């Protein structure tokens, strides 16, 4: 993206803020005075609307007791489906293809236990060596449950440079012994977006099912899972979607697979009208709802109701446009203000290949992050050498991004980071 008349001045940042059509949403979030939050890709901030719907759900419990399942502000029995409908526009599925349930890792287990059906020589699962560890642990354990050797049966596509994946390399690894593919939409370190459409087409040409972990793209970029014909996807709602710490996740299942028995079944997998017949034969919902297991975690879903209102109003295409622009602004500032200070931008430069954060590499990254925190900036560190900075479309201003880079510059020129140890914290 080219920024018109880019300048490094504060006036230019203020100009961009003035033109920002999403700027009013910032008022809706709890931003801490004197602090700049650059970690919305790890844990999104609380909005007033999310707080309101959580309190309303508590009120429903207080007021209605057991009848809260069907009465009150947000009847619990239909919450997962209602929210699935709202989320479906963000991921590009039909209302029935999306459900709010579980967590990322639990949903991955659910989907793999449903769609991984080794047959003949097709026994392997294809993933990549840069993916989030939880996904790998889950895939390894699913292989073990099937009695397979986790090392022989899990293929991890290699990265050529430790940052990015090449779609060509992934496609080459789609051999006849692969039963299932699980890949990220956006890589959690470098922020690279994979070409989901192309990978899905290639997988299907080879008769392989394919699913995506959308943790780092949900709420930040538009998806077209139905049109791309993806078999399944799963994500958390607490990063860009601001659903709250440990908030309930989401999943997408292509309608082509409706009616399939869930690998991990429970009474909430039932067709809703059948559930309370209490039969011992499961009639699965003819929707993504079939991939729920037990009672929804109502109080951990409730903030998402309010949060999604904001996304509906702002529009995911507008969010993506601002995200691209403000991330580009950050990249331009790093290029000009932090040149020759040992930084490297480990995020793709092309718009179509970058997600919602910038990965800034530096040998002293851990200490620089501690220094940033001391200066009131909340970054995110990924060992061994990555500072992730996420200017979030809904609540980060261009002026804040400008300040972050100015402070980074001061930290480097004054060598403030040398006061800290170059090692990570328990939660980094
Ligand atoms: C955040 C994240 C997870 C976390 O999974 P949980 O089950 O919510 O703890 C998994 N995968 C990726 C790619 C993530 O970014």
Short mmCIF file of C-alpha atoms and ligand atoms in Angstrom, two decimals:
data_model
loop_
_atom_site.label_atom_id
_atom_site.label_comp_id
_atom_site.label_asym_id
_atom_site.label_seq_id
_atom_site.Cartn_x
_atom_site.Cartn_y
_atom_site.Cartn_z
CA UNK A 1 0.00 0.00 0.00
CA UNK A 2 1.30 3.46 -0.88
CA UNK A 3 0.60 6.15 1.70
CA UNK A 4 -0.07 9.50 0.05
CA UNK A 5 2.64 12.06 0.91
CA UNK A 6 4.04 9.92 3.72
CA UNK A 7 5.91 11.97 6.31
CA UNK A 8 7.49 11.13 9.64
CA UNK A 9 5.93 14.09 11.44
CA UNK A 10 3.36 14.02 14.22
CA UNK A 11 1.19 16.33 12.08
CA UNK A 12 0.99 13.66 9.39
CA UNK A 13 -0.14 11.06 11.99
CA UNK A 14 -2.82 13.46 13.19
CA UNK A 15 -3.92 14.03 9.62
CA UNK A 16 -4.37 10.27 9.12
CA UNK A 17 -6.38 10.07 12.35
CA UNK A 18 -8.65 12.84 11.15
CA UNK A 19 -9.37 10.99 7.89
CA UNK A 20 -9.94 7.66 9.67
CA UNK A 21 -13.57 6.59 9.16
CA UNK A 22 -13.35 4.08 12.06
CA UNK A 23 -11.92 6.55 14.58
CA UNK A 24 -15.10 6.81 16.68
CA UNK A 25 -14.96 3.14 17.68
CA UNK A 26 -11.87 3.90 19.78
CA UNK A 27 -14.15 5.58 22.33
CA UNK A 28 -15.91 2.28 22.89
CA UNK A 29 -12.86 0.54 24.33
CA UNK A 30 -11.21 0.62 27.74
CA UNK A 31 -7.83 2.07 26.86
CA UNK A 32 -5.51 2.72 29.75
CA UNK A 33 -4.42 6.36 30.01
CA UNK A 34 -0.67 6.75 29.63
CA UNK A 35 -0.33 3.38 27.97
CA UNK A 36 -0.31 2.28 24.32
CA UNK A 37 -1.70 -1.18 23.66
CA UNK A 38 -0.02 -2.96 20.74
CA UNK A 39 -1.00 -6.51 21.64
CA UNK A 40 -4.55 -6.83 20.32
CA UNK A 41 -3.49 -9.81 18.23
CA UNK A 42 -2.85 -11.77 21.43
CA UNK A 43 -5.66 -10.47 23.61
CA UNK A 44 -8.13 -7.90 22.35
CA UNK A 45 -9.26 -5.15 24.72
CA UNK A 46 -12.56 -4.92 26.54
CA UNK A 47 -15.23 -2.75 24.93
CA UNK A 48 -18.11 -1.15 26.77
CA UNK A 49 -20.53 -3.19 24.70
CA UNK A 50 -18.83 -6.47 25.60
CA UNK A 51 -18.98 -5.46 29.24
CA UNK A 52 -22.67 -4.62 28.87
CA UNK A 53 -23.65 -7.98 27.37
CA UNK A 54 -21.67 -9.86 30.01
CA UNK A 55 -23.49 -7.95 32.76
CA UNK A 56 -26.81 -8.54 31.01
CA UNK A 57 -26.13 -12.26 31.01
CA UNK A 58 -25.39 -12.18 34.73
CA UNK A 59 -28.64 -10.29 35.15
CA UNK A 60 -30.46 -13.01 33.17
CA UNK A 61 -29.12 -15.61 35.59
CA UNK A 62 -30.09 -13.47 38.59
CA UNK A 63 -33.55 -12.80 37.23
CA UNK A 64 -34.53 -16.04 35.52
CA UNK A 65 -32.54 -18.91 37.04
CA UNK A 66 -33.08 -22.02 34.90
CA UNK A 67 -35.47 -20.14 32.63
CA UNK A 68 -32.54 -18.13 31.35
CA UNK A 69 -32.12 -20.95 28.82
CA UNK A 70 -35.09 -19.64 26.88
CA UNK A 71 -35.81 -16.20 28.38
CA UNK A 72 -34.05 -12.97 29.19
CA UNK A 73 -31.80 -10.68 27.19
CA UNK A 74 -29.75 -13.42 25.56
CA UNK A 75 -31.40 -16.87 25.92
CA UNK A 76 -28.60 -19.35 26.55
CA UNK A 77 -30.01 -22.26 24.57
CA UNK A 78 -29.69 -20.38 21.26
CA UNK A 79 -26.63 -18.25 22.01
CA UNK A 80 -24.12 -20.38 20.10
CA UNK A 81 -26.28 -20.43 16.97
CA UNK A 82 -27.14 -16.71 17.19
CA UNK A 83 -23.50 -15.80 17.48
CA UNK A 84 -22.55 -18.25 14.74
CA UNK A 85 -24.85 -16.32 12.43
CA UNK A 86 -23.15 -13.01 13.30
CA UNK A 87 -19.68 -14.45 13.00
CA UNK A 88 -20.49 -16.08 9.67
CA UNK A 89 -20.22 -12.75 7.86
CA UNK A 90 -16.68 -12.31 9.21
CA UNK A 91 -15.49 -15.69 7.98
CA UNK A 92 -17.55 -16.00 4.82
CA UNK A 93 -19.77 -18.92 5.70
CA UNK A 94 -23.54 -19.31 5.68
CA UNK A 95 -25.25 -18.89 9.08
CA UNK A 96 -25.55 -22.68 9.54
CA UNK A 97 -21.88 -23.28 8.77
CA UNK A 98 -20.56 -21.37 11.79
CA UNK A 99 -20.96 -22.04 15.51
CA UNK A 100 -19.47 -20.48 18.64
CA UNK A 101 -18.19 -23.27 20.85
CA UNK A 102 -15.16 -24.75 22.58
CA UNK A 103 -11.72 -23.24 22.26
CA UNK A 104 -9.22 -23.28 19.43
CA UNK A 105 -7.47 -26.40 20.59
CA UNK A 106 -10.64 -28.25 21.59
CA UNK A 107 -12.22 -27.37 18.25
CA UNK A 108 -9.14 -28.63 16.44
CA UNK A 109 -9.47 -31.94 18.29
CA UNK A 110 -13.14 -32.07 17.42
CA UNK A 111 -12.54 -31.39 13.73
CA UNK A 112 -9.58 -33.74 13.38
CA UNK A 113 -11.40 -36.52 15.19
CA UNK A 114 -14.28 -35.99 12.75
CA UNK A 115 -12.40 -35.50 9.49
CA UNK A 116 -9.27 -37.56 9.93
CA UNK A 117 -10.33 -40.98 8.70
CA UNK A 118 -7.17 -42.80 7.64
CA UNK A 119 -7.85 -45.23 4.84
CA UNK A 120 -5.44 -47.60 3.08
CA UNK A 121 -2.18 -45.73 2.39
CA UNK A 122 -3.81 -42.38 3.25
CA UNK A 123 -2.79 -42.11 6.90
CA UNK A 124 -0.78 -38.91 7.20
CA UNK A 125 -1.61 -35.42 8.41
CA UNK A 126 0.09 -32.47 6.74
CA UNK A 127 0.96 -29.34 8.73
CA UNK A 128 3.92 -26.94 8.75
CA UNK A 129 6.95 -26.33 10.90
CA UNK A 130 6.04 -22.73 11.75
CA UNK A 131 2.61 -23.37 13.16
CA UNK A 132 1.46 -22.69 16.71
CA UNK A 133 2.62 -25.46 19.09
CA UNK A 134 -0.84 -26.24 20.46
CA UNK A 135 -1.94 -27.27 16.96
CA UNK A 136 1.03 -29.59 16.60
CA UNK A 137 0.47 -31.16 20.03
CA UNK A 138 -3.18 -31.74 19.16
CA UNK A 139 -2.33 -33.33 15.80
CA UNK A 140 0.34 -35.54 17.38
CA UNK A 141 -2.07 -36.75 20.03
CA UNK A 142 -4.79 -37.45 17.46
CA UNK A 143 -2.29 -39.63 15.57
CA UNK A 144 -1.39 -41.45 18.78
CA UNK A 145 -5.08 -42.11 19.51
CA UNK A 146 -5.26 -43.81 16.11
CA UNK A 147 -2.23 -45.91 17.01
CA UNK A 148 0.15 -44.17 14.60
CA UNK A 149 3.70 -43.02 15.18
CA UNK A 150 3.42 -39.24 15.54
CA UNK A 151 6.74 -38.55 13.85
CA UNK A 152 6.18 -40.75 10.83
CA UNK A 153 2.59 -39.66 10.25
CA UNK A 154 2.80 -35.93 10.83
CA UNK A 155 4.42 -34.11 7.91
CA UNK A 156 5.61 -30.60 8.69
CA UNK A 157 6.32 -28.52 5.60
CA UNK A 158 9.60 -26.69 6.00
CA UNK A 159 10.08 -22.95 5.73
CA UNK A 160 12.89 -21.81 3.44
CA UNK A 161 13.85 -18.87 5.66
CA UNK A 162 12.31 -19.54 9.07
CA UNK A 163 9.67 -16.84 8.49
CA UNK A 164 7.43 -17.72 5.61
CA UNK A 165 5.89 -20.72 3.90
CA UNK A 166 5.80 -21.17 0.14
CA UNK A 167 2.46 -22.40 -1.21
CA UNK A 168 4.45 -24.36 -3.84
CA UNK A 169 6.24 -26.31 -1.10
CA UNK A 170 2.96 -27.11 0.64
CA UNK A 171 1.35 -28.30 -2.57
CA UNK A 172 4.35 -30.47 -3.36
CA UNK A 173 3.91 -32.15 0.03
CA UNK A 174 0.31 -33.11 -0.79
CA UNK A 175 1.19 -36.69 -1.63
CA UNK A 176 -1.06 -39.75 -1.98
CA UNK A 177 -0.48 -40.82 1.63
CA UNK A 178 -1.95 -37.59 3.07
CA UNK A 179 -5.46 -37.87 4.55
CA UNK A 180 -5.84 -34.41 6.07
CA UNK A 181 -4.21 -30.96 5.96
CA UNK A 182 -4.31 -28.38 8.78
CA UNK A 183 -2.68 -24.99 8.17
CA UNK A 184 -2.89 -21.47 9.63
CA UNK A 185 -4.62 -18.70 7.68
CA UNK A 186 -2.09 -16.20 9.06
CA UNK A 187 1.22 -17.30 10.59
CA UNK A 188 1.36 -16.21 14.21
CA UNK A 189 4.94 -14.98 14.10
CA UNK A 190 5.56 -13.41 10.70
CA UNK A 191 1.94 -12.44 9.99
CA UNK A 192 2.10 -14.04 6.51
CA UNK A 193 -1.29 -14.87 4.96
CA UNK A 194 -1.45 -18.16 3.12
CA UNK A 195 -3.29 -18.41 -0.20
CA UNK A 196 -6.23 -20.33 1.21
CA UNK A 197 -8.12 -20.60 -2.08
CA UNK A 198 -5.18 -22.00 -3.98
CA UNK A 199 -4.23 -24.47 -1.24
CA UNK A 200 -7.82 -25.69 -0.89
CA UNK A 201 -8.12 -26.26 -4.65
CA UNK A 202 -4.84 -28.15 -4.73
CA UNK A 203 -5.83 -30.33 -1.74
CA UNK A 204 -9.19 -31.20 -3.25
CA UNK A 205 -7.59 -32.03 -6.61
CA UNK A 206 -5.60 -34.64 -4.73
CA UNK A 207 -8.61 -35.91 -2.77
CA UNK A 208 -7.39 -34.50 0.55
CA UNK A 209 -9.55 -32.68 3.13
CA UNK A 210 -8.21 -29.33 4.33
CA UNK A 211 -8.89 -27.11 7.34
CA UNK A 212 -7.51 -23.82 8.64
CA UNK A 213 -6.62 -22.28 12.00
CA UNK A 214 -7.92 -18.71 11.71
CA UNK A 215 -6.84 -17.42 15.15
CA UNK A 216 -4.74 -14.63 13.68
CA UNK A 217 -7.11 -13.61 10.93
CA UNK A 218 -10.60 -13.78 12.49
CA UNK A 219 -11.73 -10.20 13.07
CA UNK A 220 -8.80 -8.75 11.18
CA UNK A 221 -9.23 -9.86 7.58
CA UNK A 222 -12.26 -11.00 5.57
CA UNK A 223 -12.51 -14.70 4.71
CA UNK A 224 -14.58 -16.54 2.13
CA UNK A 225 -14.51 -20.05 3.55
CA UNK A 226 -17.66 -21.19 1.69
CA UNK A 227 -16.58 -19.76 -1.65
CA UNK A 228 -13.08 -21.13 -1.22
CA UNK A 229 -14.71 -24.48 -0.42
CA UNK A 230 -12.59 -25.02 2.70
CA UNK A 231 -13.68 -28.19 4.57
CA UNK A 232 -13.42 -26.70 8.05
CA UNK A 233 -11.85 -23.89 10.07
CA UNK A 234 -11.52 -22.95 13.75
CA UNK A 235 -10.36 -19.91 15.70
CA UNK A 236 -10.40 -18.12 19.04
CA UNK A 237 -12.56 -15.08 19.66
CA UNK A 238 -10.30 -13.41 22.22
CA UNK A 239 -7.63 -11.99 19.87
CA UNK A 240 -8.80 -9.58 17.15
CA UNK A 241 -12.45 -10.30 18.08
CA UNK A 242 -12.13 -8.92 21.62
CA UNK A 243 -14.28 -11.62 23.23
CA UNK A 244 -12.35 -11.71 26.52
CA UNK A 245 -9.61 -13.87 28.08
CA UNK A 246 -10.39 -17.56 27.66
CA UNK A 247 -13.54 -16.63 25.74
CA UNK A 248 -15.30 -19.31 23.71
CA UNK A 249 -13.96 -20.04 20.22
CA UNK A 250 -15.59 -20.61 16.85
CA UNK A 251 -15.64 -23.13 14.06
CA UNK A 252 -16.77 -23.44 10.45
CA UNK A 253 -17.82 -26.67 8.79
CA UNK A 254 -18.64 -26.71 5.09
CA UNK A 255 -22.31 -27.61 4.54
CA UNK A 256 -21.17 -30.46 2.32
CA UNK A 257 -20.27 -32.26 5.56
CA UNK A 258 -23.54 -31.65 7.41
CA UNK A 259 -24.99 -34.85 8.83
CA UNK A 260 -21.56 -36.33 9.51
CA UNK A 261 -21.27 -37.75 13.03
CA UNK A 262 -19.03 -35.55 15.19
CA UNK A 263 -15.83 -37.28 16.31
CA UNK A 264 -16.40 -35.95 19.82
CA UNK A 265 -20.13 -36.11 20.40
CA UNK A 266 -22.25 -34.85 23.27
CA UNK A 267 -25.83 -33.85 23.84
CA UNK A 268 -25.24 -30.34 22.45
CA UNK A 269 -24.35 -32.00 19.12
CA UNK A 270 -28.06 -32.77 18.85
CA UNK A 271 -30.61 -31.30 16.52
CA UNK A 272 -32.07 -28.66 18.83
CA UNK A 273 -35.65 -29.89 18.67
CA UNK A 274 -34.50 -33.44 19.55
CA UNK A 275 -32.06 -32.66 22.35
CA UNK A 276 -34.55 -32.78 25.20
CA UNK A 277 -36.11 -36.04 24.02
CA UNK A 278 -33.16 -37.48 25.96
CA UNK A 279 -32.80 -40.46 23.62
CA UNK A 280 -29.68 -42.61 23.66
CA UNK A 281 -29.35 -42.32 19.89
CA UNK A 282 -27.83 -39.01 18.79
CA UNK A 283 -29.56 -37.13 16.01
CA UNK A 284 -26.83 -34.62 15.06
CA UNK A 285 -27.84 -31.08 14.08
CA UNK A 286 -27.80 -30.54 10.30
CA UNK A 287 -25.42 -27.63 10.79
CA UNK A 288 -22.07 -26.73 12.32
CA UNK A 289 -23.97 -26.95 15.63
CA UNK A 290 -23.37 -30.71 15.48
CA UNK A 291 -19.76 -30.05 16.44
CA UNK A 292 -20.65 -28.68 19.86
CA UNK A 293 -20.11 -31.09 22.71
CA UNK A 294 -21.68 -30.01 26.01
CA UNK A 295 -23.35 -27.05 27.68
CA UNK A 296 -22.08 -23.74 26.30
CA UNK A 297 -19.86 -21.63 28.58
CA UNK A 298 -22.44 -18.89 28.75
CA UNK A 299 -20.51 -16.33 30.78
CA UNK A 300 -17.46 -16.74 28.54
CA UNK A 301 -19.57 -16.27 25.43
CA UNK A 302 -21.51 -13.25 26.66
CA UNK A 303 -18.89 -10.53 25.96
CA UNK A 304 -18.73 -11.64 22.34
CA UNK A 305 -22.36 -10.65 21.81
CA UNK A 306 -21.50 -6.99 22.40
CA UNK A 307 -18.17 -7.20 20.66
CA UNK A 308 -19.68 -8.57 17.47
CA UNK A 309 -22.14 -5.67 17.33
CA UNK A 310 -19.13 -3.44 16.80
CA UNK A 311 -17.82 -5.63 13.98
CA UNK A 312 -21.21 -5.64 12.31
CA UNK A 313 -21.34 -1.85 12.42
CA UNK A 314 -17.75 -1.25 11.38
CA UNK A 315 -17.73 -3.85 8.57
CA UNK A 316 -14.88 -6.30 8.12
CA UNK A 317 -13.85 -4.83 4.74
CA UNK A 318 -13.42 -1.39 6.36
CA UNK A 319 -11.51 -2.96 9.22
CA UNK A 320 -9.16 -4.66 6.77
CA UNK A 321 -8.58 -1.40 4.87
CA UNK A 322 -7.66 0.49 8.02
CA UNK A 323 -5.56 -2.43 9.27
CA UNK A 324 -3.56 -2.49 6.03
CA UNK A 325 -3.09 1.26 6.14
CA UNK A 326 -2.06 1.61 9.77
CA UNK A 327 0.27 -1.40 9.54
CA UNK A 328 1.78 0.11 6.39
CA UNK A 329 2.25 3.36 8.28
CA UNK A 330 4.09 1.48 11.02
CA UNK A 331 6.30 -0.26 8.42
CA UNK A 332 7.12 3.05 6.72
CA UNK A 333 8.06 4.61 10.05
CA UNK A 334 10.26 1.66 11.00
CA UNK A 335 11.98 1.82 7.60
CA UNK A 336 12.75 5.52 7.94
CA UNK A 337 13.11 6.16 11.68
CA UNK A 338 14.77 2.93 12.81
CA UNK A 339 17.09 2.31 9.87
CA UNK A 340 20.54 0.92 10.78
CA UNK A 341 19.51 0.02 14.32
CA UNK A 342 19.55 -3.74 13.78
CA UNK A 343 15.84 -4.17 13.06
CA UNK A 344 14.42 -6.38 10.35
CA UNK A 345 10.78 -6.46 9.31
CA UNK A 346 9.88 -10.15 9.20
CA UNK A 347 6.42 -9.59 7.74
CA UNK A 348 5.63 -9.79 4.03
CA UNK A 349 5.51 -6.37 2.37
CA UNK A 350 2.72 -7.14 -0.11
CA UNK A 351 -0.79 -6.25 1.07
CA UNK A 352 -2.26 -9.57 -0.03
CA UNK A 353 0.32 -11.52 1.96
CA UNK A 354 0.27 -9.71 5.33
CA UNK A 355 -2.17 -9.95 8.24
CA UNK A 356 -2.88 -7.65 11.15
CA UNK A 357 0.48 -7.31 12.88
CA UNK A 358 4.08 -6.41 12.14
CA UNK A 359 6.85 -8.76 13.19
CA UNK A 360 9.94 -6.78 14.09
CA UNK A 361 13.07 -8.87 14.50
CA UNK A 362 16.05 -7.82 16.60
CA UNK A 363 18.79 -9.73 18.45
CA UNK A 364 17.93 -7.82 21.62
CA UNK A 365 14.17 -8.26 21.20
CA UNK A 366 13.45 -9.54 24.74
CA UNK A 367 15.18 -6.58 26.40
CA UNK A 368 13.68 -4.09 23.98
CA UNK A 369 10.21 -5.38 24.85
CA UNK A 370 10.90 -4.88 28.56
CA UNK A 371 12.08 -1.38 27.82
CA UNK A 372 8.93 -0.69 25.81
CA UNK A 373 6.81 -1.82 28.76
CA UNK A 374 8.72 0.47 31.06
CA UNK A 375 7.83 3.26 28.66
CA UNK A 376 4.11 2.43 28.79
CA UNK A 377 3.91 0.45 25.55
CA UNK A 378 2.47 -3.08 25.54
CA UNK A 379 4.17 -5.12 22.81
CA UNK A 380 4.35 -8.89 22.49
CA UNK A 381 7.53 -10.93 22.47
CA UNK A 382 8.01 -14.22 20.65
CA UNK A 383 11.27 -15.99 21.40
CA UNK A 384 13.95 -15.79 20.37
CA UNK A 385 13.97 -12.47 18.53
CA UNK A 386 10.52 -11.18 17.56
CA UNK A 387 8.68 -8.09 18.75
CA UNK A 388 5.12 -8.29 17.49
CA UNK A 389 3.34 -4.96 17.14
CA UNK A 390 -0.34 -4.93 16.29
CA UNK A 391 -2.00 -1.62 15.50
CA UNK A 392 -5.67 -2.64 15.73
CA UNK A 393 -8.15 -1.03 13.32
CA UNK A 394 -10.88 -0.49 15.92
CA UNK A 395 -8.86 1.14 18.67
CA UNK A 396 -5.31 2.09 17.70
CA UNK A 397 -4.64 5.61 16.45
CA UNK A 398 -1.97 6.69 13.97
CA UNK A 399 -0.68 9.07 16.64
CA UNK A 400 -0.10 6.11 18.95
CA UNK A 401 1.84 4.29 16.25
CA UNK A 402 3.92 7.40 15.73
CA UNK A 403 4.66 7.54 19.47
CA UNK A 404 5.61 3.87 19.61
CA UNK A 405 8.24 4.37 16.92
CA UNK A 406 9.57 7.54 18.55
CA UNK A 407 9.93 5.71 21.86
CA UNK A 408 11.62 2.75 20.14
CA UNK A 409 14.04 5.18 18.58
CA UNK A 410 14.87 6.68 21.98
CA UNK A 411 15.26 3.24 23.57
CA UNK A 412 17.77 2.33 20.86
CA UNK A 413 19.76 5.58 20.75
CA UNK A 414 20.01 5.78 24.54
CA UNK A 415 20.55 2.00 24.80
CA UNK A 416 17.87 1.87 27.51
CA UNK A 417 17.35 -1.84 26.85
CA UNK A 418 20.77 -2.67 28.28
CA UNK A 419 19.34 -2.35 31.78
CA UNK A 420 17.29 -5.53 31.25
CA UNK A 421 18.15 -9.19 30.80
CA UNK A 422 17.66 -10.57 27.30
CA UNK A 423 15.32 -13.38 28.35
CA UNK A 424 11.60 -13.90 28.19
CA UNK A 425 9.01 -13.65 30.98
CA UNK A 426 6.82 -16.62 32.03
CA UNK A 427 4.03 -15.34 29.79
CA UNK A 428 5.58 -13.64 26.79
C1 LIG B 1 -3.87 -18.22 20.07
C2 LIG B 1 -3.71 -19.42 19.24
C3 LIG B 1 -4.08 -20.68 19.73
C4 LIG B 1 -4.57 -20.83 21.14
O1 LIG B 1 -5.42 -21.91 21.33
P1 LIG B 1 -6.35 -21.97 22.64
O2 LIG B 1 -6.97 -23.30 22.55
O3 LIG B 1 -7.31 -20.83 22.55
O4 LIG B 1 -5.47 -21.81 23.83
C5 LIG B 1 -3.95 -21.77 18.86
N1 LIG B 1 -3.47 -21.61 17.60
C6 LIG B 1 -3.09 -20.41 17.13
C7 LIG B 1 -2.57 -20.26 15.74
C8 LIG B 1 -3.20 -19.27 17.94
O5 LIG B 1 -2.81 -18.09 17.48
#
